[in-house]
Coordinates of C-alpha atoms in Angstrom, one line a residue:
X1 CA 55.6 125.3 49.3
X2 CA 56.7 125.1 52.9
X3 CA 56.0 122.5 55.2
X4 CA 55.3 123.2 59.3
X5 CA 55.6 120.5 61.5
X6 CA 54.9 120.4 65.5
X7 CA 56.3 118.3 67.9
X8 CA 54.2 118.3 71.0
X9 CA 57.9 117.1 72.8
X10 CA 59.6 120.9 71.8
X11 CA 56.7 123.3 72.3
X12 CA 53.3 123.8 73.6
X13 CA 50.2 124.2 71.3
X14 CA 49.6 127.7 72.2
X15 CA 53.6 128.5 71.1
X16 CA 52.9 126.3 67.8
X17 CA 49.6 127.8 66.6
X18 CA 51.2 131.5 67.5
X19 CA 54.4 130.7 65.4
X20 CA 51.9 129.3 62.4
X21 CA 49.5 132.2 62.4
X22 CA 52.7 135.0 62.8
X23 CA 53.5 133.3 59.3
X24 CA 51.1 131.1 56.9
X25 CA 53.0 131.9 53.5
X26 CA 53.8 129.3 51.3
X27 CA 52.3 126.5 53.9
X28 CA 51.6 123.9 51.8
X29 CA 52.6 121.0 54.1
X30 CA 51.4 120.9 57.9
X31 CA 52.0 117.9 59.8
X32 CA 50.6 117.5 63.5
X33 CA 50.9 114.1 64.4
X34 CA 50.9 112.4 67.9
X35 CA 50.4 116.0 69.5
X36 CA 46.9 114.6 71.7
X37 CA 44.9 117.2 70.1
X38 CA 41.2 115.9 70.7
X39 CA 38.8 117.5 69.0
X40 CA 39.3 120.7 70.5
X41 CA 42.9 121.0 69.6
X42 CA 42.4 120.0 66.2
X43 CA 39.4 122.7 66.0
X44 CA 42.0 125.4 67.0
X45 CA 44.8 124.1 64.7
X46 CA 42.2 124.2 61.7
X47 CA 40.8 127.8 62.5
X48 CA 44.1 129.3 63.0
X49 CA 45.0 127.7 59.3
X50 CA 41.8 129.3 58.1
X51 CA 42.4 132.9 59.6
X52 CA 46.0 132.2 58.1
X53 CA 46.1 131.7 55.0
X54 CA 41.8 131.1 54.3
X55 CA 40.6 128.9 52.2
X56 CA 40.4 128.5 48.5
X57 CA 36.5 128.2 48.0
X58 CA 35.7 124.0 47.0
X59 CA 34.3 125.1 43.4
X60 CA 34.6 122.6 40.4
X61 CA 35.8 125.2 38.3
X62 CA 39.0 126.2 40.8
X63 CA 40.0 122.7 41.5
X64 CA 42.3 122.4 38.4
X65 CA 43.3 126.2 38.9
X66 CA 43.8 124.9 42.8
X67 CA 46.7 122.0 41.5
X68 CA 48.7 124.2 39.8
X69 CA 52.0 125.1 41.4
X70 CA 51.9 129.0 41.6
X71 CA 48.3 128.4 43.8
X72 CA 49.0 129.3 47.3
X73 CA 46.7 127.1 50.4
X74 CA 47.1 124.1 52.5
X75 CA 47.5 121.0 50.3
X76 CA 48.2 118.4 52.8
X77 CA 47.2 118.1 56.1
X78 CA 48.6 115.4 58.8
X79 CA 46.8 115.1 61.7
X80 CA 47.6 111.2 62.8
X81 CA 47.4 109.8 66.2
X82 CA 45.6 112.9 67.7
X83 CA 42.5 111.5 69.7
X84 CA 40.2 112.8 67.6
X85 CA 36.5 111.6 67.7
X86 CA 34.5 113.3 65.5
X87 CA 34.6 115.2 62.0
X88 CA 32.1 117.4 63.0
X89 CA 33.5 118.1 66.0
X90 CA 37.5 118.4 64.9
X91 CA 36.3 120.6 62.4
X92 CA 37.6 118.3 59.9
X93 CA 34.3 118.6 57.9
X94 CA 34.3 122.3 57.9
X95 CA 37.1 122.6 56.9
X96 CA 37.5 120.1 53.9
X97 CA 33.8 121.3 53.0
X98 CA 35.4 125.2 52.5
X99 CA 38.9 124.0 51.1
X100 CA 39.6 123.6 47.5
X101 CA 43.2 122.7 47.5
X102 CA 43.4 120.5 50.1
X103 CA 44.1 117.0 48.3
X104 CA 45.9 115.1 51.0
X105 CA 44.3 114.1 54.8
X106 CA 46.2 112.0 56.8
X107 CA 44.1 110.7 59.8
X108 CA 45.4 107.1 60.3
X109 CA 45.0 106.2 64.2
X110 CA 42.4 108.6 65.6
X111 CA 39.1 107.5 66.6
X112 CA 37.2 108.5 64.6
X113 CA 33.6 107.4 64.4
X114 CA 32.7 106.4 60.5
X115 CA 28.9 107.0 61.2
X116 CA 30.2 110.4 61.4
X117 CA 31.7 110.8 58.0
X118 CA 28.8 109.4 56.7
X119 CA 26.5 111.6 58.2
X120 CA 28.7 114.3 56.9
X121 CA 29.0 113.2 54.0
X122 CA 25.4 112.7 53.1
X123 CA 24.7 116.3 54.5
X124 CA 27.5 117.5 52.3
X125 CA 25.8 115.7 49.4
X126 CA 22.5 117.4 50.1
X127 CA 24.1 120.9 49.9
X128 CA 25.6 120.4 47.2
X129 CA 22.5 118.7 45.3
X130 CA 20.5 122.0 46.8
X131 CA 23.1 124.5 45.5
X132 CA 23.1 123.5 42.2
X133 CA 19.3 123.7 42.0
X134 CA 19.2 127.0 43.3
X135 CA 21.7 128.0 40.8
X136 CA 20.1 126.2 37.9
X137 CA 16.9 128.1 38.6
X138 CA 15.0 125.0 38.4
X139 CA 14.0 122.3 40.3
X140 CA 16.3 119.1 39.7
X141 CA 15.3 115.5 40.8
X142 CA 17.2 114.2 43.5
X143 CA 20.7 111.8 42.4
X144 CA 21.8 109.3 44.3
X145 CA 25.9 109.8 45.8
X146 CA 28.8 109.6 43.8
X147 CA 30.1 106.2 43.0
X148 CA 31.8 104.2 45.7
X149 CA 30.3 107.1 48.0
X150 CA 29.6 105.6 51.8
X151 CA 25.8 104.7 51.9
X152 CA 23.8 105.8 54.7

């Protein structure tokens, strides 16, 4: 697993996400802290990762298969001190909603806005509680969030 960092002080965005998409193998590591992404920026860093390397789909059964060594895709993520607002907007939720190997998100100073995450979060819940009705066949009752899970 490789690790790719940028420092906003050596090169410009553009030059980093160019460099990362001529060569996403064995990323495992990518570290962009203090680089005054915004949401924007942190949109473009996430869909250059995605047209990189894609992601692994977030399915129960592939998140063991996901942890294993010889699994290629982005297991930590460090996007600290970055500006960023939303987790919508960042593309942060999308993101984490179609990754399955990601296991570490570092977001420590940003501003981001906890209603956000909850209203994320509860969506995210929703889908999933939709999905695996549709798949069932049947129609389940509704359950509540997992444990410790953010109320709304």
């Amino acid at each position: 697993m490789r690790h790719v960092a940028y420092d906003a002080e050596d090169e410009t965005l553009s030059d980093f996400l160019a460099r990362l998409s001529s060569d996403m193998s064995h990323v495992g590591l990518l570290t962009v802290p203090f680089a005054e992404l915004h949401d924007a920026g942190c949109r473009r860093v996430l869909e250059t990762v995605e047209r990189g390397i894609g992601w692994t789909r977030r399915d129960a059964s592939l998140r063991a298969w996901a942890c294993a060594s010889d699994v290629h895709g982005l297991r930590a993520l460090d996007l600290s001190s970055n500006q960023l607002t939303s987790f919508v907007h960042s593309g942060l939720c999308a993101a984490m909603d179609r990754n399955g190997t990601l296991t570490t998100l570092e977001l420590q100073g940003n501003e981001l806005v906890v209603r956000s995450l909850r209203a994320a979060a509860g969506r995210s819940w929703d889908a999933e509680r939709k999905t695996a009705s549709r798949s069932s066949g049947r129609l389940r009752a509704q359950t509540a969030p997992p444990a410790g899970a953010p109320s709304i």
